mmCIF file of C-alpha atoms and ligand atoms in Angstrom:
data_model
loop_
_atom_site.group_PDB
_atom_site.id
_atom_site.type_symbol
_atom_site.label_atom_id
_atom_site.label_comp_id
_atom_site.label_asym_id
_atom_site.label_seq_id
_atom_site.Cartn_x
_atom_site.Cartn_y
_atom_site.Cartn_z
ATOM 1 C CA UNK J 1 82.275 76.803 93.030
ATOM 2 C CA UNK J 2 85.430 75.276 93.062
ATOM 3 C CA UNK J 3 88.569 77.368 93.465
ATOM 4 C CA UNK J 4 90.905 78.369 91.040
ATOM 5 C CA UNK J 5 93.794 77.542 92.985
ATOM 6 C CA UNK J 6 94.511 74.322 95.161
ATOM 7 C CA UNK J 7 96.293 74.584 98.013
ATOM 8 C CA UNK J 8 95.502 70.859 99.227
ATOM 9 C CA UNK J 9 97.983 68.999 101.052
ATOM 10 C CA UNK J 10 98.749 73.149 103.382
ATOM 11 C CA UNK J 11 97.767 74.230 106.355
ATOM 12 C CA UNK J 12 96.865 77.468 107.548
ATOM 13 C CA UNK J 13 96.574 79.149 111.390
ATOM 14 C CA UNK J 14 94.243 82.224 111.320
ATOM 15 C CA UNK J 15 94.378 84.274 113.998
ATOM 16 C CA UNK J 16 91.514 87.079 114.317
ATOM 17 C CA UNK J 17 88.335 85.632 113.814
ATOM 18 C CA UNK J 18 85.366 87.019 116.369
ATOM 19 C CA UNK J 19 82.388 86.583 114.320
ATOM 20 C CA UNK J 20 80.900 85.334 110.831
ATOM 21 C CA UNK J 21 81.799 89.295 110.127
ATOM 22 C CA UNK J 22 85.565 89.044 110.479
ATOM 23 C CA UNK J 23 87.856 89.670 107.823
ATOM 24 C CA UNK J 24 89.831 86.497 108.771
ATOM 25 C CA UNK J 25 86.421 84.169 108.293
ATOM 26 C CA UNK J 26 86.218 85.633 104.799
ATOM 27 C CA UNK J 27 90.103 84.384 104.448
ATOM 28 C CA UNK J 28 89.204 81.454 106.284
ATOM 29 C CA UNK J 29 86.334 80.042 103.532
ATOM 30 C CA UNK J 30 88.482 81.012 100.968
ATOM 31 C CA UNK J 31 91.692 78.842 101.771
ATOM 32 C CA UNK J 32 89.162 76.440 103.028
ATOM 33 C CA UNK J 33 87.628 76.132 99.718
ATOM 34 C CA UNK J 34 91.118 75.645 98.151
ATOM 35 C CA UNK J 35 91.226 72.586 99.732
ATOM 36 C CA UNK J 36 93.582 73.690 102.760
ATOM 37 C CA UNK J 37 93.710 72.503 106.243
ATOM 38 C CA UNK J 38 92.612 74.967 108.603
ATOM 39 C CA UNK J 39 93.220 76.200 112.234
ATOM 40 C CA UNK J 40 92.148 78.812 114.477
ATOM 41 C CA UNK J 41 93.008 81.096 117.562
ATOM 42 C CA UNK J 42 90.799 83.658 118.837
ATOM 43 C CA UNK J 43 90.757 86.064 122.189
ATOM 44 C CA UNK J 44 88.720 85.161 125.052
ATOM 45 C CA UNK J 45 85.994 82.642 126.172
ATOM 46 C CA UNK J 46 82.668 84.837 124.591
ATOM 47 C CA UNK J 47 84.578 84.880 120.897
ATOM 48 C CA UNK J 48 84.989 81.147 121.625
ATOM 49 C CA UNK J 49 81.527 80.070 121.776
ATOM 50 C CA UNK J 50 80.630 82.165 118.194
ATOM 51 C CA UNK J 51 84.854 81.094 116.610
ATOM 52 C CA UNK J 52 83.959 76.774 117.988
ATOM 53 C CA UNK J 53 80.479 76.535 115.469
ATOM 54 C CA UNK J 54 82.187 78.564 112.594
ATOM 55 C CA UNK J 55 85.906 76.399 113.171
ATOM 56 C CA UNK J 56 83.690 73.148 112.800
ATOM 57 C CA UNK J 57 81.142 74.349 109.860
ATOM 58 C CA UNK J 58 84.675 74.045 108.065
ATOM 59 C CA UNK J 59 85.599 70.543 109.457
ATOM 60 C CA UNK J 60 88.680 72.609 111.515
ATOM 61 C CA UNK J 61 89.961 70.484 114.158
ATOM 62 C CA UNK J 62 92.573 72.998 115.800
ATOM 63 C CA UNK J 63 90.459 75.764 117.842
ATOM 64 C CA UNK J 64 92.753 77.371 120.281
ATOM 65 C CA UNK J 65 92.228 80.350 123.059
ATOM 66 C CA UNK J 66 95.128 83.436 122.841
ATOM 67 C CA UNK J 67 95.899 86.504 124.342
ATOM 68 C CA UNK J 68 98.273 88.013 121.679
ATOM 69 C CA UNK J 69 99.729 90.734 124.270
ATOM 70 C CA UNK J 70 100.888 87.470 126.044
ATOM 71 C CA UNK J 71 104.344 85.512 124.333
ATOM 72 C CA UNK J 72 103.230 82.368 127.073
ATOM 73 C CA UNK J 73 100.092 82.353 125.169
ATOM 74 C CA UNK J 74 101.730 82.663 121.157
ATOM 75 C CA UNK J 75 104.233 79.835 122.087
ATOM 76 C CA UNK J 76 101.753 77.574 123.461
ATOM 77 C CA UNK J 77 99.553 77.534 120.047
ATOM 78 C CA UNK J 78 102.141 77.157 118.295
ATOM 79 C CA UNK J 79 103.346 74.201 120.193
ATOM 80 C CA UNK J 80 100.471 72.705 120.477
ATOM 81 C CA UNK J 81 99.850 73.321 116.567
ATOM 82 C CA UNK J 82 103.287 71.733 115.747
ATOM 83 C CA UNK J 83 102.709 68.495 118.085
ATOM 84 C CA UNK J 84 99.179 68.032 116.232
ATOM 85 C CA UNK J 85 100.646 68.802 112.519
ATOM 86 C CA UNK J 86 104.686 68.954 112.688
ATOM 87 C CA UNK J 87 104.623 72.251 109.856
ATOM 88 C CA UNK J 88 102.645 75.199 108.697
ATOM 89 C CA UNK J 89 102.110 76.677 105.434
ATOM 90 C CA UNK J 90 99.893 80.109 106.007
ATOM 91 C CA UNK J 91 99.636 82.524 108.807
ATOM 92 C CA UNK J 92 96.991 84.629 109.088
ATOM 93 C CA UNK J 93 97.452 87.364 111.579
ATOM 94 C CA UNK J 94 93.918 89.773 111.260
ATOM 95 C CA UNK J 95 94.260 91.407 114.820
ATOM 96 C CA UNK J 96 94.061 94.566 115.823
ATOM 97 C CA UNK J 97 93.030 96.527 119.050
ATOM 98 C CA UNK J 98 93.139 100.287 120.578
ATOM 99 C CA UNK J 99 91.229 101.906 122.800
ATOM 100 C CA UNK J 100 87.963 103.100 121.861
ATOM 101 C CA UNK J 101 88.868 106.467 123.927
ATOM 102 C CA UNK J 102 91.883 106.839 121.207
ATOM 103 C CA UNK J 103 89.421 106.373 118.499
ATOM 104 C CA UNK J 104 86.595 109.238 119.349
ATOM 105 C CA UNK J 105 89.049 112.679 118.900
ATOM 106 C CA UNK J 106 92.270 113.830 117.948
ATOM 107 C CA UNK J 107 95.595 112.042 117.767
ATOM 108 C CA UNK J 108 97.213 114.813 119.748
ATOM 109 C CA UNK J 109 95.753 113.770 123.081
ATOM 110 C CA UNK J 110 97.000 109.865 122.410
ATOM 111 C CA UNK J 111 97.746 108.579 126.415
ATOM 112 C CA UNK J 112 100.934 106.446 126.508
ATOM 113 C CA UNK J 113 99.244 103.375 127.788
ATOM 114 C CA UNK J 114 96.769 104.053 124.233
ATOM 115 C CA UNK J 115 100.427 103.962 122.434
ATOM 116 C CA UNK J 116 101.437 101.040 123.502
ATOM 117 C CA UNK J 117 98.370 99.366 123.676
ATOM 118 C CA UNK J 118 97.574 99.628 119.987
ATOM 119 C CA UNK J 119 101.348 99.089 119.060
ATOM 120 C CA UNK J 120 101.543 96.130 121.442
ATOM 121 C CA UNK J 121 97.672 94.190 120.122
ATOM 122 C CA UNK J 122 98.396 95.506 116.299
ATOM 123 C CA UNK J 123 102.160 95.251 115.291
ATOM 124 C CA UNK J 124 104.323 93.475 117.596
ATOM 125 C CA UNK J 125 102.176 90.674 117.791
ATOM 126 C CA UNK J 126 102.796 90.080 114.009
ATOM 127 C CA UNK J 127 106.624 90.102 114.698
ATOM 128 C CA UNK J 128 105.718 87.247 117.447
ATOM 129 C CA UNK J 129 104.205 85.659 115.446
ATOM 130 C CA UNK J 130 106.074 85.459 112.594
ATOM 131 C CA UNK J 131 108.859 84.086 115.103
ATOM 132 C CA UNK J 132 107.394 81.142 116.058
ATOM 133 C CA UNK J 133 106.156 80.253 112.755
ATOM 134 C CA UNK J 134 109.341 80.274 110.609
ATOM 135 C CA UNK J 135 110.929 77.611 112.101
ATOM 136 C CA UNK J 136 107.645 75.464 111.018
ATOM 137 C CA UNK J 137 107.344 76.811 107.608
ATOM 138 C CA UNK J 138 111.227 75.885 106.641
ATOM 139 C CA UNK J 139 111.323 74.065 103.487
ATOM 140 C CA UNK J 140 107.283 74.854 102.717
ATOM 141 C CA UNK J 141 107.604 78.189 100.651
ATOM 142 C CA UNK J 142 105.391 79.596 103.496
ATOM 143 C CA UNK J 143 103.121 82.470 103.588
ATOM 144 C CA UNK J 144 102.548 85.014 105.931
ATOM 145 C CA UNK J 145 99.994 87.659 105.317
ATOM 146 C CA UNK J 146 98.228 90.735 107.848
ATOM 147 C CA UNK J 147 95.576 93.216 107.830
ATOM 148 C CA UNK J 148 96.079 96.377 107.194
ATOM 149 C CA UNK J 149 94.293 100.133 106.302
ATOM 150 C CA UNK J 150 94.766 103.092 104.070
ATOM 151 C CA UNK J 151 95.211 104.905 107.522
ATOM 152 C CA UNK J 152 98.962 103.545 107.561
ATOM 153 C CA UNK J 153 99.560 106.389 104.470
ATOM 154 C CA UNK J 154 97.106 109.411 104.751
ATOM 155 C CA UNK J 155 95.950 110.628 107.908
ATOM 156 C CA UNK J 156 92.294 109.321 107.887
ATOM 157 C CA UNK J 157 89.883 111.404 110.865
ATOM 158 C CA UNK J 158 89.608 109.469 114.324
ATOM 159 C CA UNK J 159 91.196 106.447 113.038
ATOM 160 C CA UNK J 160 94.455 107.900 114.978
ATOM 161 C CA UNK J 161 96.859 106.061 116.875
ATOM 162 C CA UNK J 162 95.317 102.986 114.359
ATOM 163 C CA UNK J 163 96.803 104.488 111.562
ATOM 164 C CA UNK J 164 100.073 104.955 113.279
ATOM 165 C CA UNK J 165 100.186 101.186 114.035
ATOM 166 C CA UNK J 166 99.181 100.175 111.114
ATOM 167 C CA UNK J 167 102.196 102.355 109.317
ATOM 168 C CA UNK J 168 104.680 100.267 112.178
ATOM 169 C CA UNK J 169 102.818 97.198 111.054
ATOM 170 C CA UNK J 170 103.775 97.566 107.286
ATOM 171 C CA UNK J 171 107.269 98.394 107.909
ATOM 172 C CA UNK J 172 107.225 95.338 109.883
ATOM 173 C CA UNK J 173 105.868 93.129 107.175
ATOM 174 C CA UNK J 174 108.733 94.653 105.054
ATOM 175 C CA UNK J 175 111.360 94.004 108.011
ATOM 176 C CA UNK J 176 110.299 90.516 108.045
ATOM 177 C CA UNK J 177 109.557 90.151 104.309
ATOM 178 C CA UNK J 178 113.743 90.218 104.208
ATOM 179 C CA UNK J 179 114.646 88.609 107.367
ATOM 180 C CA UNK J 180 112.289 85.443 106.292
ATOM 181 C CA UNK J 181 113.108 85.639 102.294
ATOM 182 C CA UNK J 182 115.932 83.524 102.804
ATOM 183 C CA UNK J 183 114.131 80.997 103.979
ATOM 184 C CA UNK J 184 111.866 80.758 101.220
ATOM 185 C CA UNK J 185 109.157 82.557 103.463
ATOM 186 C CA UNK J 186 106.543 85.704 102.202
ATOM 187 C CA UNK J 187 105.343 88.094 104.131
ATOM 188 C CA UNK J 188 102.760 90.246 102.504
ATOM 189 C CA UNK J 189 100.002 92.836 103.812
ATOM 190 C CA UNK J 190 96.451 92.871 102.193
ATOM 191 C CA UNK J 191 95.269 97.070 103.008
ATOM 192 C CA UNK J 192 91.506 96.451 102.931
ATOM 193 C CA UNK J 193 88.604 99.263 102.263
ATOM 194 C CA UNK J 194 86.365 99.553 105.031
ATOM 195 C CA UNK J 195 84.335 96.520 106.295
ATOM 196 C CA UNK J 196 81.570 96.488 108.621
ATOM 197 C CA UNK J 197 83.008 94.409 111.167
ATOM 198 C CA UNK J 198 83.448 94.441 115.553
ATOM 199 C CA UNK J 199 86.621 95.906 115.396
ATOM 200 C CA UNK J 200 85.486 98.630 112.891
ATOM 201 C CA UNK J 201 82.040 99.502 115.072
ATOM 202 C CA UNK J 202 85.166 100.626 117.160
ATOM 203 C CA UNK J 203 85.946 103.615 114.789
ATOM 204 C CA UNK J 204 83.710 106.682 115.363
ATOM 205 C CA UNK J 205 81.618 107.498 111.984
ATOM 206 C CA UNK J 206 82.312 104.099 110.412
ATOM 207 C CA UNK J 207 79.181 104.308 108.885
ATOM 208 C CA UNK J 208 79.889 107.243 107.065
ATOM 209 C CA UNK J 209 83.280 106.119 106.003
ATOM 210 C CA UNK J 210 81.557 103.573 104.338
ATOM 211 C CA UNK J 211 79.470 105.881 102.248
ATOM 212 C CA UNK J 212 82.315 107.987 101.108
ATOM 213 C CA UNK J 213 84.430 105.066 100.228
ATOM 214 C CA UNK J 214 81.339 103.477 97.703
ATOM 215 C CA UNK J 215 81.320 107.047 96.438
ATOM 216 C CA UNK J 216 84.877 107.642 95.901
ATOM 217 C CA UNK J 217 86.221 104.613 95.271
ATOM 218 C CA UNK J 218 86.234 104.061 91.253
ATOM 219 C CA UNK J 219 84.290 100.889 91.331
ATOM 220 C CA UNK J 220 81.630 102.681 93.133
ATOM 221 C CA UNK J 221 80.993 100.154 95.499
ATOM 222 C CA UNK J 222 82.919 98.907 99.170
ATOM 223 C CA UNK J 223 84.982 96.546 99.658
ATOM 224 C CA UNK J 224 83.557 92.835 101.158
ATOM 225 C CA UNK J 225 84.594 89.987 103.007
ATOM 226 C CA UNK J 226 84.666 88.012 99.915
ATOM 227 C CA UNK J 227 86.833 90.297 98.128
ATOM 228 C CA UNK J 228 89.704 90.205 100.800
ATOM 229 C CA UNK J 229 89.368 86.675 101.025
ATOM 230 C CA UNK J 230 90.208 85.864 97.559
ATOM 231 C CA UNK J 231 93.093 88.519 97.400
ATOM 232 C CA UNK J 232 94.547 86.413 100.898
ATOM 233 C CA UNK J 233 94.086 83.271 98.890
ATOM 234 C CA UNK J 234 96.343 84.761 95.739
ATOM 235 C CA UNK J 235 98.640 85.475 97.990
ATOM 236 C CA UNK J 236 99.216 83.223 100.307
ATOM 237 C CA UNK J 237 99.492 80.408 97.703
ATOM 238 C CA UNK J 238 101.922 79.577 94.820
ATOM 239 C CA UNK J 239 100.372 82.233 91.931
ATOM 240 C CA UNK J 240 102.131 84.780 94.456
ATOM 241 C CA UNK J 241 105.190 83.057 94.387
ATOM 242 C CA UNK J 242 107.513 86.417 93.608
ATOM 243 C CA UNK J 243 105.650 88.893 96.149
ATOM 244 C CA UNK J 244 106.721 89.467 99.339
ATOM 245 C CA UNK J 245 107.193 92.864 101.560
ATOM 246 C CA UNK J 246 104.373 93.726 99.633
ATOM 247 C CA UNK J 247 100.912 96.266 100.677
ATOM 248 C CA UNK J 248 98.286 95.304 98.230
ATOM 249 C CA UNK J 249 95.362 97.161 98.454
ATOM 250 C CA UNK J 250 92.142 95.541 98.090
ATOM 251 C CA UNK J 251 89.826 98.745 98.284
ATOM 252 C CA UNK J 252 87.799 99.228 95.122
ATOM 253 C CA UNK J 253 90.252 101.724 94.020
ATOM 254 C CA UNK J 254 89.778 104.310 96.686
ATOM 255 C CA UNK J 255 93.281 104.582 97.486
ATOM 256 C CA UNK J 256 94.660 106.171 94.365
ATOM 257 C CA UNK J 257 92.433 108.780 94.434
ATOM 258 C CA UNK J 258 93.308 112.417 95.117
ATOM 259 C CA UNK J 259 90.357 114.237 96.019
ATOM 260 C CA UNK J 260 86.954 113.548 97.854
ATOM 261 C CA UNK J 261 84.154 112.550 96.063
ATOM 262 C CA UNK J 262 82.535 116.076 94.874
ATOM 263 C CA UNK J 263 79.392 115.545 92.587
ATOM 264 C CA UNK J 264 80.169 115.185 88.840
ATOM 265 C CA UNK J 265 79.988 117.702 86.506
ATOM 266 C CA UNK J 266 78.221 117.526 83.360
ATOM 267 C CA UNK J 267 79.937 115.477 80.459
ATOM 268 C CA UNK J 268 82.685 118.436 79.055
ATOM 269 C CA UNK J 269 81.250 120.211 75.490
ATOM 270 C CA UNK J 270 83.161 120.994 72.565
ATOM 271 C CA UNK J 271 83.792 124.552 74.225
ATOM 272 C CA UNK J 272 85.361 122.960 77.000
HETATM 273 P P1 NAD G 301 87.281 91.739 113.905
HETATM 274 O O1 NAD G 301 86.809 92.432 115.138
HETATM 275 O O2 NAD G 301 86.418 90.689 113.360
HETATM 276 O O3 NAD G 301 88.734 91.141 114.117
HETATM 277 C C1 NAD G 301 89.695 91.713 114.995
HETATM 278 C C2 NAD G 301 90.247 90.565 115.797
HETATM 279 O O4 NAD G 301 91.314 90.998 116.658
HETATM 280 C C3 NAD G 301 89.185 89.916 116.697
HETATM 281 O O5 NAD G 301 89.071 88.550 116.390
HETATM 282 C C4 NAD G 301 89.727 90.111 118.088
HETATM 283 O O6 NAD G 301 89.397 89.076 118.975
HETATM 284 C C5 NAD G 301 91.217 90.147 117.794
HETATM 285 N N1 NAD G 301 91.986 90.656 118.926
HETATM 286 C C6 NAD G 301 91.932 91.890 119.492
HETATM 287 N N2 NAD G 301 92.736 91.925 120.581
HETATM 288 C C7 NAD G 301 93.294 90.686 120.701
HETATM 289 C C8 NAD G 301 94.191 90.079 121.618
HETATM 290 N N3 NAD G 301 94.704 90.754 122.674
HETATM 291 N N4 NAD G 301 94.554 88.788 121.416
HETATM 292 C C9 NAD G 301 94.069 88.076 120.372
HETATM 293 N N5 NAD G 301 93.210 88.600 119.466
HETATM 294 C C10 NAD G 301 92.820 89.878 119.641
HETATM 295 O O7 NAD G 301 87.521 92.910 112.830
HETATM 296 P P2 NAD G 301 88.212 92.893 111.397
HETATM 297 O O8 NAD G 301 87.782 94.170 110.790
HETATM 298 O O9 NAD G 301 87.966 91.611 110.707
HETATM 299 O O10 NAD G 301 89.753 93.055 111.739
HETATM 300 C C11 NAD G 301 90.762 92.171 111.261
HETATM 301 C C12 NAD G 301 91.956 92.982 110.789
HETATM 302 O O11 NAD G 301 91.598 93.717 109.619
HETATM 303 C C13 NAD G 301 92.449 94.026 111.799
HETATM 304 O O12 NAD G 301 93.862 94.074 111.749
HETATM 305 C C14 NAD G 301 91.884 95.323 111.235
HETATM 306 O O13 NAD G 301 92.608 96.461 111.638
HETATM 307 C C15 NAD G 301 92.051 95.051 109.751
HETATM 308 N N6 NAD G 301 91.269 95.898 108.856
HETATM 309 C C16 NAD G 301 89.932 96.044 109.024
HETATM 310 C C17 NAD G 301 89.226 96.867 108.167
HETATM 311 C C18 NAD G 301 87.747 97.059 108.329
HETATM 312 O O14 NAD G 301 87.219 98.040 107.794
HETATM 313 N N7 NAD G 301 87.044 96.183 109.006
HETATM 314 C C19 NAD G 301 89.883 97.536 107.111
HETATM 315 C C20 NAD G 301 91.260 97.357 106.966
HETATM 316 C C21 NAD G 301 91.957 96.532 107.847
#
């Protein structure tokens, strides 16, 4: 099916994708499918082999290796992305990393290399980012969008030192949201439900997460790749024109819900 918004003529670098899973492949089809050109950069030589086949399913000609925790390795794609196309129209940033260890218990027992880990891999690679970017997306009305989780606002079990990144990381995208608005640049945040993806086999319980979000969640069902996708695609093009510093859940709902799931009572009676 075609798509109800062209973005033909843009260009889009995606960082994040691992797998056919990833949140950022979903993204990736989608601005794909609106007819714009994109580019990828993924961690390590094992995520290159599966990132190479999905890159050229797509007819992407710009498949580049980079450590985020490294600023060597950000300039050079971006370089390299700016001698092959000159500008750039979407960023994509969908990374995130902690320890596992930080992951299994309480937040309490956090080490300070977990801290800065997470902070390091999740948030202030966005700001690094975002950096090199601007100066390509001057003049383009460019778009800037990350990945982030209802942990960021309630405290959410074992997702821990996560959730405190991603709460950095959405302050960040409103930092940047006004440093970059001047330059006719958006930066926006998409706060997904619960995927099944690599980096979420990382969370302890995921699979019951899952379960309470399809129950809870008012649409009754989880969230999917597809779903995020499409939400990216809104706003990374022109129908988002006016958003920017913006968290826009994508979640079925479950987010503006007070209470747990509990089973329903019958419908009420005339007696109440
Ligand atoms: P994923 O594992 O497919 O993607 C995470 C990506 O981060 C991978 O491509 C990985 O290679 C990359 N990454 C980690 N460390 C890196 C480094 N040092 N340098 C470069 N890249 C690195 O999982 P995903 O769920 O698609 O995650 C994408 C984003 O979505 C993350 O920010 C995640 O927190 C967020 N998110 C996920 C969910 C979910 O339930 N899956 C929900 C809300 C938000």
């Amino acid at each position: 099916m075609d798509s109800i918004v062209s973005l033909k003529g843009k260009s889009a670098l995606i960082f994040g994708v691992a797998n056919e899973r990833s949140i950022a492949w979903g993204i990736a089809q989608e601005l794909h499918r609106a007819g714009c050109t994109v580019g990828f950069s993924y961690a390590g030589e094992a995520l290159g082999k599966r990132v190479a086949p999905l890159a050229q399913s797509i007819g992407s000609e710009f498949v580049e290796q980079c450590d985020v925790a490294d600023d060597a390795q950000i300039e050079r794609v971006f370089s390299l992305w700016k001698e092959k196309y000159g500008s750039l129209d979407v960023l994509i940033h969908a990374v995130a990393f902690a320890d596992r260890n930080d992951l299994k218990d309480k937040f309490v027992t956090t080490s300070r290399a977990g801290f800065h880990l997470a902070m390091d891999i999740s948030v202030y690679s966005l700001v690094a980012m975002a950096c090199c970017a601007a100066p390509l997306m001057e003049g383009r009305e460019g778009a800037i969008l990350t990945l982030t989780y209802y942990g960021a606002e309630k405290v959410v079990k074992r997702y821990n030192i996560m959730g405190v990144a991603k709460a950095a990381l959405e302050a960040s995208v409103r930092y940047l949201a006004s440093d970059l608005g001047p330059k006719g640049i958006r930066v926006n945040a998409i706060s997904a439900g619960p995927i099944k993806t690599l980096a979420a086999s990382g969370i302890g319980d995921f699979r019951a997460m899952l379960k309470h979000h399809e129950k809870t969640a008012p649409l009754q069902r989880n969230t999917t790749q597809e779903d995020v996708g499409k939400s990216a695609l809104y706003l990374c093009s022109p129908l988002a024109g006016a958003v920017t510093g913006e968290v826009l859940h994508v979640d079925c709902g479950y987010s503006i819900m007070s209470t747990p799931a509990i089973d329903e009572p019958g419908e009420p009676t005339a007696q109440g």
